[in-house]
Amino acid sequence: MTREQEEVAESNLAFYRAFESLDIREMEKVWLREDYVRCIHPGWARISGWEDVLSSWRRIFENTQEMRFELTEVTIHVQGVLAWLTLYENISTRVEGETSRGIILTTNIFEKWQGRWWIIHHHGAPTVAPPSKPPSTLH
Amino acid sequence: MTREQEEVAESNLAFYRAFESLDIREMEKVWLREDYVRCIHPGWARISGWEDVLSSWRRIFENTQEMRFELTEVTIHVQGVLAWLTLYENISTRVEGETSRGIILTTNIFEKWQGRWWIIHHHGAPTVAPPSKPPSTLH
């Protein structure tokens, strides 16, 4: 991994740590404050712009008691001030007292600004065919 | 729209025309021939590298008789030699004689190489909440 890829990997982990924290102030710190940010939660419509994206996280956080990620098959590419990743989110979540597990296949895009990588695009989608682990260990 | 955005829009349309053509030779012309290309068909596992991505299109084309796209809510951003788009694919498809309609929410990434924009990333995902059209016109 190049040094830049390592930086991106760290910023990507910071995004998932913010997600796990369920604290909107942590999520605010990782998104670039721009109108052109986009967020697609699994199965949702596209959300555009910093304000609406943050509102969507607030909604998710208010309705979630616990969220844990194991990221697998992470690929990172850097080109100039942009970096794009694909990865599997192996998720354990607790909503209204009920624990569930699932796999989300995700594209994340980061932009470098003032020496830091900020997330500008998150597209998580349901997937039916995890390649690396047998479904029995995850369901 | 800037001139670069127009170029990207044109390359994005070329990708969907190749999709509609159901001709693998047309699809070959729009993908950058690199190991780092990624393709995520709705609900599938991630596919990596030019060879495997093209094989996946071959499989889709062999099992599809007709495919028509109307693209809506297209947003295009360009930064250096990369461009990323989000859009809704309003699809009419015919598989084994049966016509169906659906909406896919998509992230596409293009890279400029030798003066042309090539698709390097396609992530299409099922969506349940189209914002711009009432479901009644699409189902």
Coordinates of C-alpha atoms in Angstrom, one line a residue:
Chain A
M1 CA 0.0 0.0 0.0
T2 CA 1.3 3.5 -0.8
R3 CA 1.4 6.2 1.8
E4 CA -1.6 7.9 0.2
Q5 CA -3.6 4.6 0.2
E6 CA -2.8 4.2 3.9
E7 CA -4.1 7.7 4.6
V8 CA -7.3 6.9 2.7
A9 CA -7.6 3.6 4.6
E10 CA -7.3 5.5 7.9
S11 CA -10.0 8.1 6.8
N12 CA -12.2 5.2 5.7
L13 CA -11.9 3.6 9.1
A14 CA -12.6 6.9 10.8
F15 CA -15.9 7.0 8.8
Y16 CA -16.9 3.5 10.1
R17 CA -15.8 4.5 13.7
A18 CA -18.1 7.5 13.4
F19 CA -20.8 5.2 12.2
E20 CA -20.3 2.8 15.2
S21 CA -20.2 5.8 17.6
L22 CA -23.8 6.6 16.7
D23 CA -22.8 10.2 17.5
I24 CA -23.7 12.8 14.9
R25 CA -20.8 15.0 15.9
E26 CA -18.4 12.3 15.0
M27 CA -20.1 11.8 11.6
E28 CA -19.9 15.6 11.0
K29 CA -16.2 15.4 11.3
V30 CA -15.6 13.0 8.4
W31 CA -17.9 14.4 5.7
L32 CA -16.8 17.2 3.4
R33 CA -19.1 20.2 4.0
E34 CA -20.2 20.6 0.3
D35 CA -23.4 20.5 -1.7
Y36 CA -22.0 17.9 -4.0
V37 CA -21.6 15.1 -1.3
R38 CA -23.9 12.2 -2.0
C39 CA -25.1 9.4 0.3
I40 CA -27.1 6.3 -0.6
H41 CA -28.1 4.1 2.3
P42 CA -29.0 0.6 1.3
G43 CA -32.3 0.7 -0.5
W44 CA -32.9 4.4 0.2
A45 CA -33.2 7.2 -2.4
R46 CA -30.1 9.2 -3.1
I47 CA -29.4 12.0 -0.6
S48 CA -27.6 15.1 -1.7
G49 CA -25.7 17.9 0.1
W50 CA -24.1 18.1 3.5
E51 CA -27.2 19.1 5.5
D52 CA -29.5 16.4 4.2
V53 CA -26.8 13.7 4.4
L54 CA -26.2 14.6 8.0
S55 CA -29.9 14.6 8.7
S56 CA -30.1 11.0 7.3
W57 CA -27.3 9.9 9.7
R58 CA -29.2 11.6 12.6
R59 CA -32.3 9.5 11.7
I60 CA -30.3 6.3 11.5
F61 CA -28.5 7.0 14.8
E62 CA -31.7 7.8 16.6
N63 CA -33.1 4.4 15.7
T64 CA -30.1 2.3 16.3
Q65 CA -28.7 1.1 19.6
E66 CA -25.6 -0.6 18.4
M67 CA -23.7 -1.0 15.2
R68 CA -20.5 -3.0 14.6
F69 CA -18.6 -3.3 11.3
E70 CA -16.0 -5.8 10.0
L71 CA -14.7 -4.6 6.7
T72 CA -13.5 -7.2 4.2
E73 CA -12.2 -7.2 0.7
V74 CA -11.2 -3.5 0.8
T75 CA -9.8 -2.1 -2.4
I76 CA -8.4 1.5 -2.5
H77 CA -7.5 3.5 -5.6
V78 CA -6.0 7.0 -5.5
Q79 CA -5.9 9.4 -8.4
G80 CA -4.9 13.0 -7.7
V81 CA -7.1 14.4 -4.9
L82 CA -9.7 11.6 -5.2
A83 CA -9.8 8.1 -3.9
W84 CA -12.4 5.5 -4.4
L85 CA -12.9 2.3 -2.4
T86 CA -15.0 -0.8 -2.6
L87 CA -15.6 -3.1 0.4
Y88 CA -17.9 -5.4 2.1
E89 CA -19.5 -4.2 5.4
N90 CA -20.1 -7.2 7.6
I91 CA -22.6 -5.6 10.0
S92 CA -24.0 -6.5 13.4
T93 CA -26.7 -4.1 14.3
R94 CA -29.3 -3.7 17.1
V95 CA -32.5 -1.8 16.3
E96 CA -35.3 -1.8 18.9
G97 CA -33.6 -4.5 20.9
E98 CA -33.3 -6.9 18.0
T99 CA -29.8 -7.9 16.8
S100 CA -29.3 -8.7 13.1
R101 CA -26.4 -9.4 10.8
G102 CA -26.0 -8.5 7.2
I103 CA -23.6 -7.8 4.4
I104 CA -23.6 -4.5 2.5
L105 CA -21.4 -4.0 -0.6
T106 CA -20.2 -0.4 -0.7
T107 CA -18.5 2.2 -2.9
N108 CA -17.0 5.1 -1.0
I109 CA -15.3 8.1 -2.5
F110 CA -12.9 10.5 -0.6
E111 CA -11.5 13.9 -1.6
K112 CA -8.3 15.3 -0.2
W113 CA -8.8 18.9 1.1
Q114 CA -6.4 20.8 3.3
G115 CA -4.2 17.7 3.7
R116 CA -7.0 15.5 4.9
W117 CA -9.2 12.9 3.1
W118 CA -12.9 13.6 3.5
I119 CA -15.7 11.3 2.5
I120 CA -17.8 12.8 -0.3
H121 CA -19.8 9.8 -1.5
H122 CA -21.1 6.7 0.2
H123 CA -23.2 4.1 -1.7
G124 CA -24.1 1.0 0.3
A125 CA -26.2 -1.7 -1.3
P126 CA -27.6 -5.1 -0.3
T127 CA -25.7 -8.0 -1.8
V128 CA -26.6 -11.6 -2.1
A129 CA -23.3 -13.2 -3.0
P130 CA -20.5 -12.6 -0.5
P131 CA -17.4 -14.2 -2.0
S132 CA -15.1 -14.5 0.9
K133 CA -17.1 -16.1 3.8
P134 CA -19.7 -18.8 3.7
P135 CA -23.2 -17.4 4.5
S136 CA -23.5 -19.8 7.4
T137 CA -21.0 -17.8 9.5
L138 CA -22.9 -14.5 8.9
H139 CA -26.5 -15.4 9.1
Chain B
M1 CA -22.7 22.1 -17.6
T2 CA -19.0 22.5 -18.3
R3 CA -17.5 21.1 -21.5
E4 CA -15.8 18.4 -19.4
Q5 CA -19.2 17.4 -17.8
E6 CA -20.7 17.3 -21.3
E7 CA -17.9 14.9 -22.4
V8 CA -18.6 12.7 -19.3
A9 CA -22.3 12.8 -19.9
E10 CA -21.7 11.6 -23.5
S11 CA -19.5 8.8 -22.3
N12 CA -22.1 7.8 -19.8
L13 CA -24.7 7.6 -22.5
A14 CA -22.3 5.5 -24.6
F15 CA -22.1 3.1 -21.7
Y16 CA -25.9 2.8 -21.6
R17 CA -26.2 2.5 -25.4
A18 CA -23.7 -0.3 -25.2
F19 CA -25.9 -1.9 -22.5
E20 CA -29.0 -1.6 -24.6
S21 CA -27.1 -3.0 -27.7
L22 CA -26.6 -6.3 -25.8
D23 CA -23.5 -6.6 -27.9
I24 CA -20.4 -7.4 -25.9
R25 CA -18.2 -5.7 -28.5
E26 CA -19.9 -2.4 -27.8
M27 CA -19.4 -2.9 -24.0
E28 CA -15.7 -3.7 -24.6
K29 CA -15.3 -0.2 -26.2
V30 CA -16.4 1.7 -23.1
W31 CA -14.6 0.0 -20.3
L32 CA -11.0 0.9 -19.5
R33 CA -8.9 -2.2 -19.9
E34 CA -7.4 -2.3 -16.4
D35 CA -7.3 -4.7 -13.5
Y36 CA -8.6 -2.0 -11.2
V37 CA -12.0 -1.6 -12.9
R38 CA -14.9 -2.7 -10.7
C39 CA -18.5 -3.6 -11.5
I40 CA -21.3 -4.3 -9.1
H41 CA -24.5 -5.5 -10.7
P42 CA -27.6 -5.1 -8.5
G43 CA -27.4 -7.6 -5.8
W44 CA -24.4 -9.4 -7.2
A45 CA -21.0 -9.7 -5.6
R46 CA -18.3 -7.3 -6.7
I47 CA -16.5 -8.1 -9.9
S48 CA -12.9 -7.0 -10.4
G49 CA -10.7 -6.5 -13.5
W50 CA -11.5 -6.0 -17.2
E51 CA -11.8 -9.7 -18.1
D52 CA -14.2 -10.7 -15.3
V53 CA -16.3 -7.5 -15.7
L54 CA -16.7 -8.2 -19.5
S55 CA -17.6 -11.9 -18.7
S56 CA -20.3 -10.6 -16.4
W57 CA -21.8 -8.5 -19.2
R58 CA -21.6 -11.4 -21.6
R59 CA -23.7 -13.5 -19.1
I60 CA -26.2 -10.7 -18.8
F61 CA -26.4 -10.2 -22.5
E62 CA -26.9 -13.9 -23.2
N63 CA -29.9 -13.9 -20.9
T64 CA -31.6 -10.7 -22.0
Q65 CA -33.7 -10.1 -25.1
E66 CA -34.3 -6.4 -24.7
M67 CA -33.1 -3.6 -22.3
R68 CA -34.2 0.1 -22.4
F69 CA -33.0 2.8 -20.1
E70 CA -34.4 6.2 -19.2
L71 CA -31.8 8.0 -17.0
T72 CA -33.1 10.5 -14.5
E73 CA -31.6 12.8 -11.8
V74 CA -28.2 12.5 -13.3
T75 CA -25.5 14.4 -11.4
I76 CA -21.9 14.7 -12.7
H77 CA -18.8 15.8 -11.0
V78 CA -15.3 16.1 -12.5
Q79 CA -12.1 16.4 -10.6
G80 CA -8.9 16.1 -12.6
V81 CA -9.0 12.9 -14.7
L82 CA -11.8 11.4 -12.7
A83 CA -15.5 11.9 -12.9
W84 CA -18.2 10.4 -10.8
L85 CA -22.0 10.3 -11.4
T86 CA -25.1 9.3 -9.6
L87 CA -28.3 8.6 -11.5
Y88 CA -31.5 6.6 -11.5
E89 CA -31.8 3.9 -14.2
N90 CA -35.5 3.5 -15.1
I91 CA -35.3 0.2 -16.8
S92 CA -37.6 -1.9 -19.1
T93 CA -36.2 -5.3 -19.6
R94 CA -37.2 -8.5 -21.3
V95 CA -35.8 -11.8 -20.0
E96 CA -37.1 -15.1 -21.3
G97 CA -40.1 -13.4 -22.9
E98 CA -41.1 -11.6 -19.7
T99 CA -41.1 -7.8 -19.6
S100 CA -40.4 -6.1 -16.3
R101 CA -39.7 -2.5 -15.1
G102 CA -37.5 -1.4 -12.3
I103 CA -35.4 1.4 -10.9
I104 CA -31.8 1.1 -10.1
L105 CA -29.8 3.7 -8.3
T106 CA -26.3 3.9 -9.6
T107 CA -22.8 5.3 -9.0
N108 CA -20.6 5.4 -12.1
I109 CA -16.9 6.5 -12.2
F110 CA -15.1 7.5 -15.3
E111 CA -11.4 8.1 -15.9
K112 CA -9.9 10.2 -18.7
W113 CA -7.2 8.5 -20.7
Q114 CA -5.9 9.5 -24.1
G115 CA -8.5 12.2 -24.4
R116 CA -11.5 10.0 -23.8
W117 CA -13.6 9.2 -20.7
W118 CA -13.7 5.4 -19.9
I119 CA -15.9 3.8 -17.4
I120 CA -13.9 2.3 -14.5
H121 CA -16.6 1.7 -11.9
H122 CA -20.3 0.8 -12.1
H123 CA -22.3 0.2 -8.9
G124 CA -26.0 -0.4 -9.6
A125 CA -28.3 -1.1 -6.6
P126 CA -31.9 -1.7 -6.0
T127 CA -33.7 1.3 -4.5
V128 CA -37.1 1.5 -2.9
A129 CA -37.7 5.2 -2.9
P130 CA -37.6 6.9 -6.3
P131 CA -38.0 10.7 -5.6
S132 CA -39.0 12.1 -9.0
K133 CA -41.7 9.9 -10.4
P134 CA -44.6 8.2 -8.7
P135 CA -44.2 4.4 -8.6
S136 CA -47.5 4.1 -10.5
T137 CA -45.9 5.2 -13.7
L138 CA -43.1 2.7 -13.4
H139 CA -44.7 -0.5 -12.0

